[in-house]
Coordinates of C-alpha atoms and ligand atoms in Angstrom, one line a residue:
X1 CA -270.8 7.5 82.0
X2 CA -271.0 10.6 79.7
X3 CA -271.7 10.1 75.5
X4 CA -272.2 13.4 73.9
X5 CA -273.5 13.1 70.2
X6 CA -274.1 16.0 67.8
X7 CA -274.3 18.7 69.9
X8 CA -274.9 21.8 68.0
X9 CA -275.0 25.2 69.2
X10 CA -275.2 28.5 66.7
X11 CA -275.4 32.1 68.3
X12 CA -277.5 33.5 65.1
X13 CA -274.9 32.6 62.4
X14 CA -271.9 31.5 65.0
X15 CA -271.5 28.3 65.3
X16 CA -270.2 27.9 68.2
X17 CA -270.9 23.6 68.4
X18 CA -270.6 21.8 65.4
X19 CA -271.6 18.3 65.6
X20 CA -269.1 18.3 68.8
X21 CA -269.0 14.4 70.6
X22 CA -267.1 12.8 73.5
X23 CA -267.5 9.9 75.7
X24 CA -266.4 9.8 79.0
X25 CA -265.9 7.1 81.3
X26 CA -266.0 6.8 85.5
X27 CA -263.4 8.8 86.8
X28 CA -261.7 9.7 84.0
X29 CA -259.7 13.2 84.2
X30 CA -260.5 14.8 80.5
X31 CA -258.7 18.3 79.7
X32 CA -260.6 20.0 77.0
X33 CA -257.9 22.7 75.4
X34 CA -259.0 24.8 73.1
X35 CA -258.5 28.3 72.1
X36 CA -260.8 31.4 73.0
X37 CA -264.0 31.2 71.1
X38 CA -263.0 27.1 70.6
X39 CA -267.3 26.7 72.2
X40 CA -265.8 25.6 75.3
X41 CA -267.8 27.9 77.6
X42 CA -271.1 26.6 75.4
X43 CA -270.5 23.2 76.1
X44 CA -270.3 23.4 79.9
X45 CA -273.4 25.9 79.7
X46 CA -275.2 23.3 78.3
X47 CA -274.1 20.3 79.8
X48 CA -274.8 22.4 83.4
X49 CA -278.4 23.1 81.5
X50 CA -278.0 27.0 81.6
X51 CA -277.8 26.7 77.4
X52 CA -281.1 26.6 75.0
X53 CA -281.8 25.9 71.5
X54 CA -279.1 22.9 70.8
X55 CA -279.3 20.6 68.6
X56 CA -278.1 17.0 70.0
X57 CA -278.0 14.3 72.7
X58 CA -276.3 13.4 76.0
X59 CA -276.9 10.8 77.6
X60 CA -275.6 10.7 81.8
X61 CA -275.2 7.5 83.5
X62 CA -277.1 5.6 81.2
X63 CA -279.9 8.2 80.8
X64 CA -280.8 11.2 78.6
X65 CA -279.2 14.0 80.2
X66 CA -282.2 16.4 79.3
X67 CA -285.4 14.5 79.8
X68 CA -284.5 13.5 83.8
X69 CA -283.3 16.3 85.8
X70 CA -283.2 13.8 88.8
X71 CA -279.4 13.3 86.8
X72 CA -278.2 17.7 87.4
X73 CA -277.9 16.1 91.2
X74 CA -275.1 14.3 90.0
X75 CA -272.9 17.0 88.3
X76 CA -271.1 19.4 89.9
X77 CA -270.9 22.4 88.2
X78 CA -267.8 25.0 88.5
X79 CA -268.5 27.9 86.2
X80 CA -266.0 30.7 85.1
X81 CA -268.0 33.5 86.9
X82 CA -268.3 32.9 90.3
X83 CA -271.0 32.9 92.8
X84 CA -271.1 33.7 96.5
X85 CA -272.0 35.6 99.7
X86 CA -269.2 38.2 100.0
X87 CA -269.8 38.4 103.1
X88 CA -270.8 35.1 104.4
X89 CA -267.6 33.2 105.2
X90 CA -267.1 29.8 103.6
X91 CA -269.0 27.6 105.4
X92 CA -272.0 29.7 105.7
X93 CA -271.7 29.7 101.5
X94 CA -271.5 25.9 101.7
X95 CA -274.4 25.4 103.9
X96 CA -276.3 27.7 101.3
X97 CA -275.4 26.3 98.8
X98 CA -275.7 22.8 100.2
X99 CA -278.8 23.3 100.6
X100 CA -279.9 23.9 97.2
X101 CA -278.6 20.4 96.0
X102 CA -280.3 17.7 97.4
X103 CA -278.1 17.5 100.3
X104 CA -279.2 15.5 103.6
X105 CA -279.8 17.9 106.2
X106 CA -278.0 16.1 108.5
X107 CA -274.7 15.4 106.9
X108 CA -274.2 18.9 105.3
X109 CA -272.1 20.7 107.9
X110 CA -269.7 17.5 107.9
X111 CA -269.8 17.2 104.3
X112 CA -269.1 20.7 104.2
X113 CA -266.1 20.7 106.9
X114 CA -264.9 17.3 105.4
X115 CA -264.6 19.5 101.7
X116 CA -263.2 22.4 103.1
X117 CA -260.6 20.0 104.1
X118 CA -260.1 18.9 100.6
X119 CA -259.8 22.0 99.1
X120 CA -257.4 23.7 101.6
X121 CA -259.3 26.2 103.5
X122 CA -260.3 24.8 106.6
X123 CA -258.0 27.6 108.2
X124 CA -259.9 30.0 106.9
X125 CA -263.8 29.0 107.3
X126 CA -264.7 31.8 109.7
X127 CA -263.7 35.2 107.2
X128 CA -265.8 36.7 105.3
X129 CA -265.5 35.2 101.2
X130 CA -264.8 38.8 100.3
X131 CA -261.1 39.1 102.2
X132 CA -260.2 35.7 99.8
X133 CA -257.7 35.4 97.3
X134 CA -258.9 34.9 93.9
X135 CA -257.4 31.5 93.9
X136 CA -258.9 30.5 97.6
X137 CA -262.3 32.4 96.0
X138 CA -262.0 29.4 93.1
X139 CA -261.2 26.5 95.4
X140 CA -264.5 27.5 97.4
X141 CA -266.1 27.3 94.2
X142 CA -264.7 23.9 93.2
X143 CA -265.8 23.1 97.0
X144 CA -269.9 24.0 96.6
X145 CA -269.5 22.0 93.0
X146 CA -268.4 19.0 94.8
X147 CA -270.3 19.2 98.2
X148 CA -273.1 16.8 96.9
X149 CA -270.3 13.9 95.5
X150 CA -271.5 14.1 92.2
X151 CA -270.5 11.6 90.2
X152 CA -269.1 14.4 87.2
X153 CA -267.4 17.7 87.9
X154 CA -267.3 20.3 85.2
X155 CA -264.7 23.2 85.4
X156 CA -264.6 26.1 82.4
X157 CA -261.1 27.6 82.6
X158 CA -260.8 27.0 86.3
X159 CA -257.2 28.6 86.5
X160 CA -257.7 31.9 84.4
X161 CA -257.4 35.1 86.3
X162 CA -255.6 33.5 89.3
X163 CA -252.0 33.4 90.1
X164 CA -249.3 31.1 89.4
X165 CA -249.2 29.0 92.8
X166 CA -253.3 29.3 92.7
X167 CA -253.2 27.5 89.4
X168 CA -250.9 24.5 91.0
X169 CA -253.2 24.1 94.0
X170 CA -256.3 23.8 91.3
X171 CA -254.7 21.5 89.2
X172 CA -253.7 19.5 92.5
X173 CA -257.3 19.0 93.2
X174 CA -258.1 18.1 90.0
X175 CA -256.1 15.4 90.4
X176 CA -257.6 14.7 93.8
X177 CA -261.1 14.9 92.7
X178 CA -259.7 12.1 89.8
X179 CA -258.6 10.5 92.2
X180 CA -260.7 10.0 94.5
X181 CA -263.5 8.3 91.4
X182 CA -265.3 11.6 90.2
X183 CA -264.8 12.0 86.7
X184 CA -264.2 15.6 85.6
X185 CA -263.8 17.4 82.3
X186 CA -261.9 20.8 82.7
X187 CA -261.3 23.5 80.1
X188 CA -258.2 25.5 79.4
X189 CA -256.7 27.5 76.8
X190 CA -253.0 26.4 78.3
X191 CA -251.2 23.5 77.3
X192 CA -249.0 23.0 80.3
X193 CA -252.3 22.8 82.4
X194 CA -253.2 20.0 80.5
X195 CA -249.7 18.0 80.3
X196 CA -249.7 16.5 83.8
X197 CA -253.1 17.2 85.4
X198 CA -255.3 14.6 82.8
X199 CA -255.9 10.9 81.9
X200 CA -256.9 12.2 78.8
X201 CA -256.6 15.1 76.6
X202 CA -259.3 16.6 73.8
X203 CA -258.2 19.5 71.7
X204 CA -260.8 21.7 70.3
X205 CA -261.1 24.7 67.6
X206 CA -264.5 25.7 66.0
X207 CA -266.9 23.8 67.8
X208 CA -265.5 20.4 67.4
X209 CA -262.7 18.1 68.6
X210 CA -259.8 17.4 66.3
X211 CA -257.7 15.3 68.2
X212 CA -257.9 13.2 71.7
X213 CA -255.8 10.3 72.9
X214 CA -253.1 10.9 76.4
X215 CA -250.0 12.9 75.8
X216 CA -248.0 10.2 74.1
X217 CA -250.5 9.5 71.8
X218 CA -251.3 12.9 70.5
X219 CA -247.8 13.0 70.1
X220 CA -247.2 10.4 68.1
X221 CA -250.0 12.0 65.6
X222 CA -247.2 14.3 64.4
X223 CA -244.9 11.9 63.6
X224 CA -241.2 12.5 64.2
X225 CA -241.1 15.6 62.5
X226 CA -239.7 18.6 64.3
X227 CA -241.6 22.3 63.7
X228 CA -239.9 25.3 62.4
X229 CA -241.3 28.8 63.4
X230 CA -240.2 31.5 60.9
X231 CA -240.2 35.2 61.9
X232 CA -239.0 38.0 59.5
X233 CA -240.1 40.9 57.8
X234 CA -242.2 39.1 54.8
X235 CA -245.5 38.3 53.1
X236 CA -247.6 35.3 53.5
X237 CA -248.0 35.0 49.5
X238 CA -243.9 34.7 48.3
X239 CA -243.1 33.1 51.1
X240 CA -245.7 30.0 50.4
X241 CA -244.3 30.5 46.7
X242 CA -240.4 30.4 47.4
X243 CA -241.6 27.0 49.3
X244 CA -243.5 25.5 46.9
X245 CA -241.6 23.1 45.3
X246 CA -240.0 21.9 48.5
X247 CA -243.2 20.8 50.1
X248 CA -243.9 17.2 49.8
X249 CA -240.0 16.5 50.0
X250 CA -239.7 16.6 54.1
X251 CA -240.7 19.7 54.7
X252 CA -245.2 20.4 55.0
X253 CA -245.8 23.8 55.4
X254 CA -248.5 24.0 58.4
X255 CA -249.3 27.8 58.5
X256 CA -248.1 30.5 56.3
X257 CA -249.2 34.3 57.9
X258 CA -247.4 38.0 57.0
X259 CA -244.5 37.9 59.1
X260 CA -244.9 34.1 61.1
X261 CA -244.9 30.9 59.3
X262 CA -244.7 27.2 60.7
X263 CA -242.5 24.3 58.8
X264 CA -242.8 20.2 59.8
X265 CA -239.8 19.3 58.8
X266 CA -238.6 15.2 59.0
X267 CA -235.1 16.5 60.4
X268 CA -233.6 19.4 61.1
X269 CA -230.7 19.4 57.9
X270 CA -233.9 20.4 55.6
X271 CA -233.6 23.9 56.7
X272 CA -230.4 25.2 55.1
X273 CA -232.6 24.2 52.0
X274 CA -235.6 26.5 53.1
X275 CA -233.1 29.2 54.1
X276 CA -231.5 29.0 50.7
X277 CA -234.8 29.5 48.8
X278 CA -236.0 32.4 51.0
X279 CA -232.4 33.9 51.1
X280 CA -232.8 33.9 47.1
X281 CA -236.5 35.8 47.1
X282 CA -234.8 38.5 49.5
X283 CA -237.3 37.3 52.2
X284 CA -236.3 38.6 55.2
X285 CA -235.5 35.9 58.3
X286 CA -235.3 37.5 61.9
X287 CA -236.1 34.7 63.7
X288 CA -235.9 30.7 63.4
X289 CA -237.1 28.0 66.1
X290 CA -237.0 24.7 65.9
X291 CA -239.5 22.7 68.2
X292 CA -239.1 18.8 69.3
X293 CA -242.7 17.6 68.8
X294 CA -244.5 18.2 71.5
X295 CA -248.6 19.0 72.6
X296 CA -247.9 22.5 71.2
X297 CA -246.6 21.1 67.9
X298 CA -249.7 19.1 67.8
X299 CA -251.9 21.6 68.4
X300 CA -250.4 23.6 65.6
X301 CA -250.5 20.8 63.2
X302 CA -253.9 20.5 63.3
X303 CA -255.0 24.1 63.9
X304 CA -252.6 25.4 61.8
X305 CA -252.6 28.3 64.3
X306 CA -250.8 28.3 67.4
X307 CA -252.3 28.3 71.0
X308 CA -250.8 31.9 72.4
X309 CA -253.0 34.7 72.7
Ligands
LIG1 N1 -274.0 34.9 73.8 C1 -273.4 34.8 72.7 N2 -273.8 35.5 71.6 C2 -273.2 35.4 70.4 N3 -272.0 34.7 70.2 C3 -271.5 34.0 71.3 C4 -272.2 34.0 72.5 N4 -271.5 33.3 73.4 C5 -270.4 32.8 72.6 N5 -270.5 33.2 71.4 C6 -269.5 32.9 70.3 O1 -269.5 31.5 70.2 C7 -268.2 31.0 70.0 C8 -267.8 30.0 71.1 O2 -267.7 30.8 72.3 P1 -267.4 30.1 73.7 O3 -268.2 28.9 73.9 O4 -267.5 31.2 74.7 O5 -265.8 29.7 73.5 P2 -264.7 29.5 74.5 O6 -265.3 29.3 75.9 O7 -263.9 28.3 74.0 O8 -263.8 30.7 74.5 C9 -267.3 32.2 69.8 O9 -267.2 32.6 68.5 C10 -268.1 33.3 70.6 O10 -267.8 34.6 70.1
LIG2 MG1 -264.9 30.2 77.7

């Protein structure tokens, strides 16, 4: 329902979209993870038509995204910044909002009633939006960008700046919205987000997508290997050397930074051998983790840099 080809996006010499593609298919649940400053926020912008100057195509339900704008009635957008009438209560900011789709007159308040449902606020429909949580401020959002049953929802980082049970009651509808036939593509810089909430996961860095598949099969891309995170009080330079003539025998070295390096190793009985060789070059261990593979040992295979920040 949704083929993105080549879309590229530079912010003077940023490039912030680099040839970046996906298909998506009805109703499919895609979780785009990807770092700050992965382009995430530029995709949706364009995809929602708030973005110039791009180089690229999308086509939506069969049609160039671009050309008709008939199709923008079919996407619901939820950005990261949100809008509303403080003090309108959530109805009232449905019905306005409502009304700016295409909606039929007649059906909005039901619609609107019916989605309030959905998202869990139907207690709450006569308070001003301004006495909201952040988390019941980002369900009303998700509620106007689904009030005209669009055939796509688009979320960018929909659980940032919200607390811990906000973020399970977003990812919840997620699922619903999934569910219930809409296909949606939401962005996240947190793994766990993306572990149970998606039919299919995209990782991102730099403007493209390096690897997509479901859990298992992203997975499986690392092969059995387990990952070693080194800690200590040494350089990035001797450390790659002291490990240089063990790599290609088990052990890959992913990232190598002052102080924090990253091992694949094929089983765990390689690393008295590491230990040994930095023990030797005086390089200074404080802390070692081994990590079963997993989508953060993914991740860090192919970024070569790890997801926290
Ligand atoms: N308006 C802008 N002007 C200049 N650079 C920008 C602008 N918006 C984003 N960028 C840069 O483009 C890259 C991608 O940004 P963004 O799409 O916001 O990533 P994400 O949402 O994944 O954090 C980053 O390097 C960012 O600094
Ligand atoms: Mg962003």
């Amino acid at each position: 329902m949704l083929e993105i080809k080549n879309l590229t996006k530079s912010y003077g010499d940023i490039l912030a979209l680099d040839r970046f593609s996906l298909d998506l298919k009805k109703g499919e649940v895609l979780g785009l993870l990807g770092p700050n400053g992965a382009g995430k926020t530029t995709l949706i912008s364009i995809l929602a038509g708030t973005l110039r100057d791009f180089t690229g195509s999308v086509s939506f339900l069969g049609r160039d995204l671009f050309a008709d704008r008939s199709l923008k009635n079919r996407m619901g957008i939820v950005p990261q910044d949100m809008a509303f009438y403080e003090e309108l209560n959530a109805m009232d900011n449905l019905l306005f909002w409502g009304g700016l789709y295409d909606v039929p007159r007649a059906e909005l308040k039901s619609r609107a009633t019916e989605i309030l449902e959905m998202v869990e606020l139907s207690g709450r429909i006569k308070e001003p939006v301004k006495n909201f949580s952040g988390g019941m401020k980002r369900r009303l959002n998700t509620a106007i960008g689904l009030l005209h049953r669009p055939d796509l929802l688009l979320l960018d980082e929909p659980t940032v700046g919200i607390d811990v049970q906000a973020k399970v009651s977003i990812l919840d509808l997620i699922r619903k919205v999934g569910a219930a036939g809409t296909a949606v593509i939401f962005t996240t810089h947190q793994l766990a987000e993306v572990e149970n909430t998606c039919s299919r996961i995209a990782i991102m860095d730099h403007g493209r997508i390096l690897a997509q598949g479901t859990l298992e099969e992203l997975i499986r891309l690392v092969g059995e290997k387990d990952i070693v995170e080194i800690t200590g009080d040494f350089a990035a330079a001797p450390f790659s050397e002291a490990l240089q003539d063990l790599a290609g025998n088990g052990i890959e070295l992913l990232s190598v930074a002052d102080g924090l390096a990253a091992l694949a190793v094929s089983d765990t009985e390689q690393i008295p051998k590491v230990m040994d060789r930095l023990f030797r070059r005086k390089l200074a261990v404080t802390d070692l983790k081994i990590k079963s593979p997993s989508l953060e040992t993914v991740f860090l295979k192919l970024t070569g840099r790890s997801l926290r920040d």
